[in-house]
Every structure is written in C-alpha cells, then in structure tokens.
XYZ file of C-alpha atoms in Angstrom:
429
model
C 20.420 -0.351 0.086
C 18.946 1.273 -2.987
C 20.310 -0.176 -6.227
C 20.691 1.828 -9.458
C 21.851 0.157 -12.641
C 23.235 2.284 -15.484
C 22.732 0.078 -18.526
C 24.593 2.310 -20.996
C 27.879 1.945 -19.104
C 27.138 -1.297 -17.223
C 27.701 0.189 -13.785
C 25.737 -0.432 -10.596
C 25.551 1.829 -7.550
C 24.268 0.815 -4.117
C 23.461 3.682 -1.802
C 21.833 4.366 1.523
C 21.756 6.916 4.307
C 22.422 5.564 7.779
C 20.426 6.615 10.835
C 23.130 9.083 11.892
C 22.996 10.820 8.500
C 26.081 9.302 6.851
C 25.660 8.688 3.120
C 27.149 5.369 1.991
C 27.814 4.428 -1.635
C 29.165 1.066 -2.769
C 30.176 0.573 -6.405
C 31.152 -3.061 -7.036
C 33.855 -3.741 -9.646
C 34.022 -7.555 -10.015
C 37.455 -8.855 -10.916
C 39.323 -5.703 -9.869
C 42.276 -6.293 -7.553
C 42.350 -2.846 -5.974
C 39.678 -1.337 -3.743
C 39.569 2.425 -3.304
C 37.750 4.126 -0.415
C 37.089 7.804 0.276
C 35.614 9.265 3.462
C 34.759 12.899 2.829
C 33.320 15.878 4.649
C 31.793 18.814 2.830
C 34.185 21.186 4.534
C 36.786 23.108 2.595
C 38.694 26.340 2.635
C 35.574 28.348 1.679
C 33.861 27.427 4.965
C 35.451 29.924 7.327
C 32.150 31.512 8.378
C 29.194 29.424 9.562
C 26.679 28.807 12.322
C 27.690 25.972 14.683
C 24.997 23.423 15.519
C 22.391 24.775 17.966
C 23.610 28.356 17.488
C 21.891 31.291 15.775
C 25.080 33.331 15.410
C 27.713 33.166 12.714
C 31.286 32.537 13.769
C 34.432 33.197 11.761
C 37.518 31.007 12.036
C 41.004 31.713 10.660
C 41.790 30.878 7.050
C 43.304 27.424 6.620
C 41.402 25.589 9.355
C 40.055 22.866 7.037
C 43.547 22.030 5.781
C 44.939 22.205 9.333
C 42.296 19.720 10.500
C 43.231 17.357 7.691
C 46.794 17.278 9.018
C 45.780 16.817 12.634
C 43.414 13.879 12.102
C 46.372 11.718 11.102
C 47.948 12.344 14.490
C 46.849 10.117 17.374
C 48.143 9.633 20.884
C 49.076 6.024 20.123
C 51.349 6.790 17.155
C 51.784 6.929 13.383
C 48.689 5.905 11.413
C 50.544 5.817 8.082
C 52.542 2.870 9.421
C 49.401 1.094 10.602
C 47.778 1.328 7.176
C 50.989 0.182 5.478
C 51.133 -2.877 7.718
C 47.730 -3.840 6.299
C 48.782 -3.359 2.654
C 47.044 0.013 2.276
C 48.216 3.388 1.029
C 46.471 6.218 2.848
C 46.295 9.893 1.974
C 44.090 12.988 2.220
C 43.490 16.324 0.547
C 41.630 19.570 1.148
C 40.020 21.615 -1.611
C 37.815 24.693 -1.700
C 34.694 22.691 -0.818
C 35.690 19.381 0.792
C 38.248 17.384 2.762
C 38.729 13.777 1.751
C 40.521 10.904 3.493
C 41.257 7.915 1.314
C 43.080 4.648 0.921
C 43.705 2.021 -1.725
C 44.339 -1.618 -0.848
C 44.310 -5.132 -2.266
C 43.893 -6.929 1.076
C 42.340 -6.411 4.515
C 39.572 -4.234 3.098
C 37.306 -4.530 6.150
C 40.129 -3.743 8.564
C 41.243 -0.727 6.555
C 37.715 0.672 6.209
C 37.253 0.492 9.965
C 40.693 1.993 10.518
C 39.839 4.921 8.206
C 36.502 5.500 9.939
C 38.062 5.418 13.400
C 40.897 7.727 12.350
C 38.551 10.417 11.026
C 36.051 9.974 13.844
C 38.591 10.240 16.688
C 40.027 13.754 16.903
C 43.008 14.253 19.163
C 44.248 17.817 19.547
C 46.427 19.271 22.282
C 47.706 22.812 22.542
C 51.267 21.585 22.217
C 50.583 19.481 19.119
C 48.644 22.332 17.483
C 51.527 24.727 18.052
C 53.984 22.210 16.620
C 51.854 21.700 13.515
C 51.822 25.425 12.753
C 55.504 25.377 11.911
C 55.063 22.362 9.652
C 52.157 23.913 7.742
C 53.924 27.276 7.517
C 56.761 25.569 5.638
C 54.230 23.840 3.394
C 52.602 27.193 2.576
C 55.982 28.729 1.747
C 56.718 25.772 -0.541
C 53.431 26.277 -2.416
C 54.093 29.982 -2.789
C 57.453 29.291 -4.405
C 55.690 27.468 -7.257
C 55.103 29.973 -10.091
C 51.874 28.365 -11.331
C 50.335 28.303 -7.854
C 51.422 31.887 -7.157
C 50.058 33.125 -10.483
C 46.681 31.460 -9.964
C 46.049 32.980 -6.546
C 47.301 36.379 -7.692
C 44.696 36.144 -10.452
C 41.953 35.129 -8.024
C 42.852 38.053 -5.754
C 42.459 40.319 -8.761
C 39.051 38.804 -9.550
C 37.408 38.571 -6.110
C 36.738 41.206 -3.456
C 35.383 39.166 -0.540
C 34.872 35.613 -1.724
C 37.258 33.207 0.088
C 38.130 31.467 -3.196
C 40.852 34.120 -3.430
C 42.522 32.731 -0.280
C 45.093 29.919 -0.449
C 43.477 26.642 0.609
C 46.123 26.205 3.323
C 45.641 29.799 4.523
C 48.537 32.150 5.089
C 51.469 31.910 7.462
C 49.809 34.648 9.512
C 46.341 33.055 9.606
C 47.459 29.593 10.694
C 49.250 31.054 13.706
C 45.820 32.346 14.810
C 44.328 28.830 14.819
C 43.629 27.382 18.255
C 42.724 23.956 19.569
C 39.212 25.295 20.229
C 38.863 26.388 16.577
C 39.740 22.878 15.453
C 37.253 21.219 17.785
C 34.510 23.701 16.818
C 34.995 23.012 13.108
C 35.311 19.290 13.706
C 32.070 19.103 15.705
C 30.243 21.161 13.064
C 31.515 19.739 9.792
C 32.644 16.210 10.688
C 29.169 15.156 11.720
C 27.991 12.069 9.730
C 25.135 14.115 8.222
C 27.754 16.205 6.410
C 29.854 13.257 5.219
C 29.889 10.578 2.539
C 31.704 7.247 2.268
C 32.439 5.712 -1.148
C 33.718 2.129 -1.499
C 34.735 1.068 -5.013
C 36.142 -2.393 -5.769
C 35.458 -6.122 -5.855
C 33.324 -6.053 -2.706
C 29.932 -7.321 -1.569
C 27.649 -4.266 -1.085
C 25.532 -5.901 1.618
C 28.619 -6.913 3.580
C 30.046 -3.379 3.376
C 26.713 -1.949 4.468
C 26.537 -4.206 7.525
C 30.181 -3.496 8.414
C 29.749 0.275 8.263
C 26.288 0.319 9.837
C 27.435 -1.737 12.831
C 30.350 0.628 13.376
C 28.297 3.813 12.955
C 25.397 2.602 15.110
C 27.843 2.035 17.970
C 28.672 5.765 17.929
C 25.080 6.612 19.047
C 24.959 9.851 17.056
C 21.692 11.347 15.792
C 21.341 12.948 12.366
C 21.686 16.731 12.182
C 20.097 19.349 9.899
C 22.111 21.026 7.159
C 24.846 23.417 8.263
C 24.117 27.118 7.788
C 27.062 28.566 5.869
C 27.942 32.073 4.787
C 26.093 32.691 1.473
C 29.358 34.103 0.043
C 27.847 36.935 -1.949
C 30.196 38.764 -4.298
C 29.831 41.731 -6.640
C 30.500 41.046 -10.299
C 33.123 43.720 -10.880
C 36.773 42.786 -10.438
C 39.282 44.107 -7.902
C 42.297 44.885 -10.082
C 42.666 44.419 -13.836
C 46.460 44.363 -13.620
C 48.282 42.082 -11.213
C 52.090 42.060 -11.343
C 54.705 40.285 -9.287
C 58.422 39.708 -9.792
C 59.866 36.253 -9.067
C 63.013 34.294 -9.663
C 61.799 32.610 -12.846
C 63.416 31.824 -16.175
C 60.719 33.409 -18.334
C 57.677 35.670 -17.812
C 54.244 34.135 -17.317
C 50.855 35.517 -18.301
C 47.430 34.507 -17.006
C 44.148 36.034 -18.145
C 41.364 35.545 -15.608
C 37.682 36.012 -16.490
C 35.066 36.536 -13.787
C 32.087 34.642 -15.165
C 28.482 35.574 -14.479
C 26.723 33.826 -11.598
C 23.414 32.301 -12.668
C 20.648 30.752 -10.591
C 20.411 27.311 -12.214
C 19.846 23.723 -11.110
C 22.719 21.479 -10.041
C 22.426 19.460 -13.233
C 22.404 22.579 -15.396
C 25.458 23.982 -13.592
C 27.436 20.798 -14.290
C 26.337 20.955 -17.931
C 27.446 24.577 -18.236
C 30.821 23.726 -16.712
C 31.356 21.096 -19.420
C 30.081 23.440 -22.137
C 32.522 26.189 -21.177
C 35.330 23.621 -21.170
C 34.271 22.540 -24.660
C 34.332 26.161 -25.832
C 37.889 26.802 -24.654
C 39.015 23.507 -26.173
C 37.461 24.416 -29.535
C 39.037 27.878 -29.479
C 42.471 27.159 -27.981
C 42.914 23.375 -28.247
C 46.030 21.774 -29.725
C 44.109 20.737 -32.834
C 43.154 24.323 -33.730
C 44.941 26.451 -36.310
C 45.059 29.244 -33.743
C 47.076 27.140 -31.287
C 49.505 26.128 -34.003
C 49.911 29.776 -35.037
C 50.772 30.759 -31.458
C 53.372 28.001 -31.354
C 54.836 28.942 -34.709
C 55.107 32.569 -33.629
C 56.879 31.507 -30.387
C 54.200 33.133 -28.235
C 53.468 30.028 -26.137
C 55.129 26.797 -25.065
C 54.142 23.542 -23.373
C 52.874 25.452 -20.314
C 49.925 26.854 -22.306
C 46.668 25.769 -20.669
C 43.141 26.864 -19.861
C 40.590 26.014 -17.201
C 37.012 26.870 -16.398
C 35.152 26.487 -13.093
C 31.407 26.813 -12.503
C 30.386 26.508 -8.853
C 27.297 27.690 -6.909
C 29.002 30.788 -5.438
C 31.796 31.514 -7.913
C 32.759 30.957 -11.528
C 35.904 31.868 -13.444
C 37.952 30.903 -16.467
C 41.698 31.281 -16.943
C 44.133 31.032 -19.853
C 47.859 30.950 -19.141
C 51.298 30.392 -20.631
C 54.956 31.171 -20.219
C 55.738 33.797 -22.856
C 58.412 36.300 -23.768
C 55.765 38.530 -25.390
C 52.884 38.880 -22.915
C 51.340 41.948 -24.550
C 51.226 40.334 -27.978
C 49.901 37.052 -26.580
C 47.205 38.845 -24.584
C 46.051 40.739 -27.657
C 45.911 37.588 -29.773
C 44.009 35.628 -27.102
C 41.456 38.383 -26.525
C 40.879 38.892 -30.248
C 40.283 35.174 -30.791
C 37.865 35.008 -27.850
C 35.937 38.012 -29.141
C 35.778 36.535 -32.644
C 34.487 33.166 -31.395
C 32.369 34.465 -28.507
C 29.169 32.414 -28.559
C 29.543 31.805 -32.293
C 31.648 28.668 -32.777
C 30.259 27.019 -35.915
C 32.508 24.021 -36.543
C 30.018 21.193 -36.041
C 32.510 18.521 -37.087
C 35.095 19.649 -34.518
C 32.391 19.863 -31.839
C 31.127 16.342 -32.572
C 34.674 14.974 -32.452
C 35.366 16.718 -29.136
C 32.161 15.347 -27.658
C 33.056 11.792 -28.722
C 36.545 12.189 -27.247
C 35.092 13.412 -23.943
C 32.739 10.423 -23.788
C 35.575 8.033 -24.646
C 37.852 9.428 -21.935
C 34.998 9.341 -19.424
C 34.119 5.697 -20.138
C 37.809 4.718 -20.077
C 38.208 6.403 -16.679
C 35.562 4.103 -15.239
C 38.211 1.373 -15.199
C 39.892 3.252 -12.338
C 38.397 2.788 -8.839
C 40.369 5.870 -7.751
C 38.772 8.025 -10.452
C 35.302 6.709 -9.654
C 35.564 7.271 -5.893
C 37.068 10.760 -6.131
C 34.846 12.015 -8.951
C 31.707 10.410 -7.545
C 32.382 12.275 -4.295
C 32.847 15.570 -6.142
C 29.650 15.181 -8.153
C 27.719 13.997 -5.095
C 28.427 17.332 -3.423
C 27.590 19.057 -6.718
C 24.146 17.488 -6.486
C 24.402 15.001 -9.356
C 25.671 11.439 -9.848
C 28.921 10.644 -11.643
C 27.146 8.076 -13.800
C 24.593 10.686 -14.909
C 27.310 12.464 -16.899
C 26.517 10.608 -20.122
C 22.925 11.820 -19.976
C 24.124 15.357 -19.256
C 26.565 15.232 -22.166
C 23.742 14.012 -24.430
C 21.960 17.317 -23.739
C 24.943 19.369 -24.908
C 24.818 20.704 -28.452
C 26.833 23.266 -30.361
C 24.034 25.782 -29.950
C 23.614 25.107 -26.199
C 27.382 25.533 -25.738
C 27.346 28.862 -27.571
C 24.378 30.046 -25.529
C 26.146 29.161 -22.272
C 29.214 31.107 -23.413
C 27.053 34.155 -24.144
C 25.388 33.939 -20.728
C 28.369 32.984 -18.557
C 31.604 34.295 -20.031
C 32.353 37.992 -19.484
C 35.149 39.367 -21.661
C 34.998 42.737 -19.913
C 35.795 41.694 -16.334
C 39.293 40.410 -17.087
C 42.406 40.292 -14.918
C 45.794 40.511 -16.624
C 48.028 38.688 -14.143
C 51.760 38.357 -14.718
C 54.853 36.963 -13.126
C 57.862 38.992 -14.248
C 61.506 38.111 -13.987
C 63.462 39.652 -11.128
C 66.294 41.740 -12.469
C 68.542 41.385 -9.418
C-alpha cells in the first residue's frame, strides 16, 4: 500500500487499488475505540442516463433508481441484515446523494467480520419481481414524507426554477410516478454498471492495522474473480445558463411564509482542486456577507425579517453550481430586496481583511477538530475522493485562499441576474 503522511495535521493515509479496480483507503487512528467504514459507489440520482459496459448506446432509467437500489441491497433471501450487524456490535446504514451511494457501519468490536459482512451485502444483489413491487409502496411513502417537509419542498422547487434539463432538479428518491416504472431489470442493469469494483471505494478509519485490512479485503476481492473495467460513460449533463422560471410559488399548510433565493452560478472549466477551492471561497463570501457576526444579519433580526431558519448554501460541482439563501419571513418582498441590495453592494468587493482572516482561522479550527471523528473522516474523504482531491489536502487548498482570490471567484461564478424567487405561502383554507 502507498503511504502518505501529512505532517501538518499528523495524519497518515494508506491507499491502493486492487486488481479488480477497487480503491482501498485505510486511515489508522491509534487509541480510538470506534472504527468507521464506508463502501461507496459513484452512482447517484444524477446518473439516469449512461452507456452500460460493452455497449455503445446510451440507456435511460427511471428517476430514483440509485436510491431504490440502496434500499434493495439490504434485503437478502436469508433475512434481515440490520439484525446481523447488530449482533456483531455494529450500526449499519446507507444514503444516496446526487453523485454517490454509500453503505457504512460503525463498530467497536468484530471489525473484520463486519467489513466482510458489508462487502458481501453490497456485492450480493437479490431482486425478485415481487420484492421490487413491494418496495415501491415503501419508497412512495418515503417520498411523500420528504415532500411534506417545507425545507425539502422549497429547495427542489427552487432547483426546478433554476434548471431546464439537469437531473439535479429531480428529487434524489425520484417521484411516486417514476419509481413505479422501475423494474427488476433496471436494478440489475444499474447494479452491473455502477457497482463494479472499478467504480467503488472502501474507506476504513479507526485503530486498525493497514496491512491486515489490505490482506483481508484483497483475499475477499480476489475470490470474486472480477477484472477491472474502464470508466463508465455518463451523460455529459449539459445545461443552458438561463433559468426556467424566476418566480416559483406554492401554497402549503405552514405556520409562516418561506422565501428562498436561488442563484444559478456560472459553470467554469477548472481543475478539481480549483473547483474545491472555489466552493470554499463562495462559502466564505456568503458567511462574510450574511453571517451571524455581521451587522447586516443583526439588522435583519432586529427588523423581524428573519428568524432561526435563516441560512445559506453554495454548491460547486463539475456539471452544476448554485447558491441559495433562505428564511421563514412574514415580509418576503422586503427581505428579498434587502438581500439583493446587500449582495450587489458586496459583489466581489468584500474588503474586511480582519473578518476574512478570522473566518479562515475558524474554518481551519473546525476542520482540524473534525479529524477526531472517524465518521467525518470516512464520509468526507469519500466525497473529496470523488471530487478528485484528498480530504487531507484541504489545508493546502485553504492556504491558497485570499481575500482577493475569494472576490475574484465571486465575480466569475456568482450571477445576480439569473435568480429564482421561490416561496412557500400559507394555505388560506
């Protein structure tokens, strides 16, 4: 295994790629009681159009297949896998996002047994027509539950106002209609394409011996007799820059109106490292403009325009980028005007060096503190691995960020013209 030592944060990473293409990372944490393991495929809700292995033609599967597969891999002919993990002192879970599906467990004992159990669970699909039909009802109820959450509903309404074709506008779980179109054959097709070891990564973080973990995993994977595969050809997900609808409105049974402003950021052809840096820089900008320490935030509070739900988020990914600002408010028009004016006034021209330096130190402090959590390391290391950088490279990336580089990124990325005004209004009856 290749060993990389990060002196500045005293962390060591062991990594290798097995013969079948699986990437293995082991991050030893001596003295830690808990071990955290993630087994992840680069397959998320965005991947509904792709070329299967050994095919020159694109296929399109129903929305929600990645999430559906996540559910089904916990179901085996022999019974309940949650109980099996629990019997070996492990807590198991999984999640699906836009770009990946991750299966994970944390445990203090039986680490070898639980790693092998996780590998076998993910690597042994078991779908029948009857079980697929049964699962549709379960997932349909889950989708309805998500859609009853105002914050979730507002976010996807905003994304539908921002994006014409890009699947980021589609709920990760799909729709009630789309999941009823999913077949057993769809699941097996996606499984065989995206759950190949060449498209997967295993992270093991805890008080473990890297060489022992390597031999354990290698022995198991070699017994599968699977050859490495080339990269999957995915839909390039091209999208025009203009928005779909500048005004999105929906009435719900809520106690107060909610406003979200969504900004469709410019797509730029940059390196993976630069994209991660720009993501952080945009986050810094919104924190410096709208953060709780700013006079502007306090003024909004004092004028009763926002409450504790006020938040902001920015996302910079290879095929999409957006920023949102949201709050519950009784005065959405006034709040919108104030937010837009402040953004225009500070657009690419933040000049408070002292506040910037403090924010940067806080970010570094929170990052270093998070490295005491095996769960944080495994999940974030997986995310950044698929982003094309290493989690422990973040300090070096942050070192490259300056007030001027942040302002330049804002000028290049943030578009204050392509804005969606998305609102949840109170039902009157």
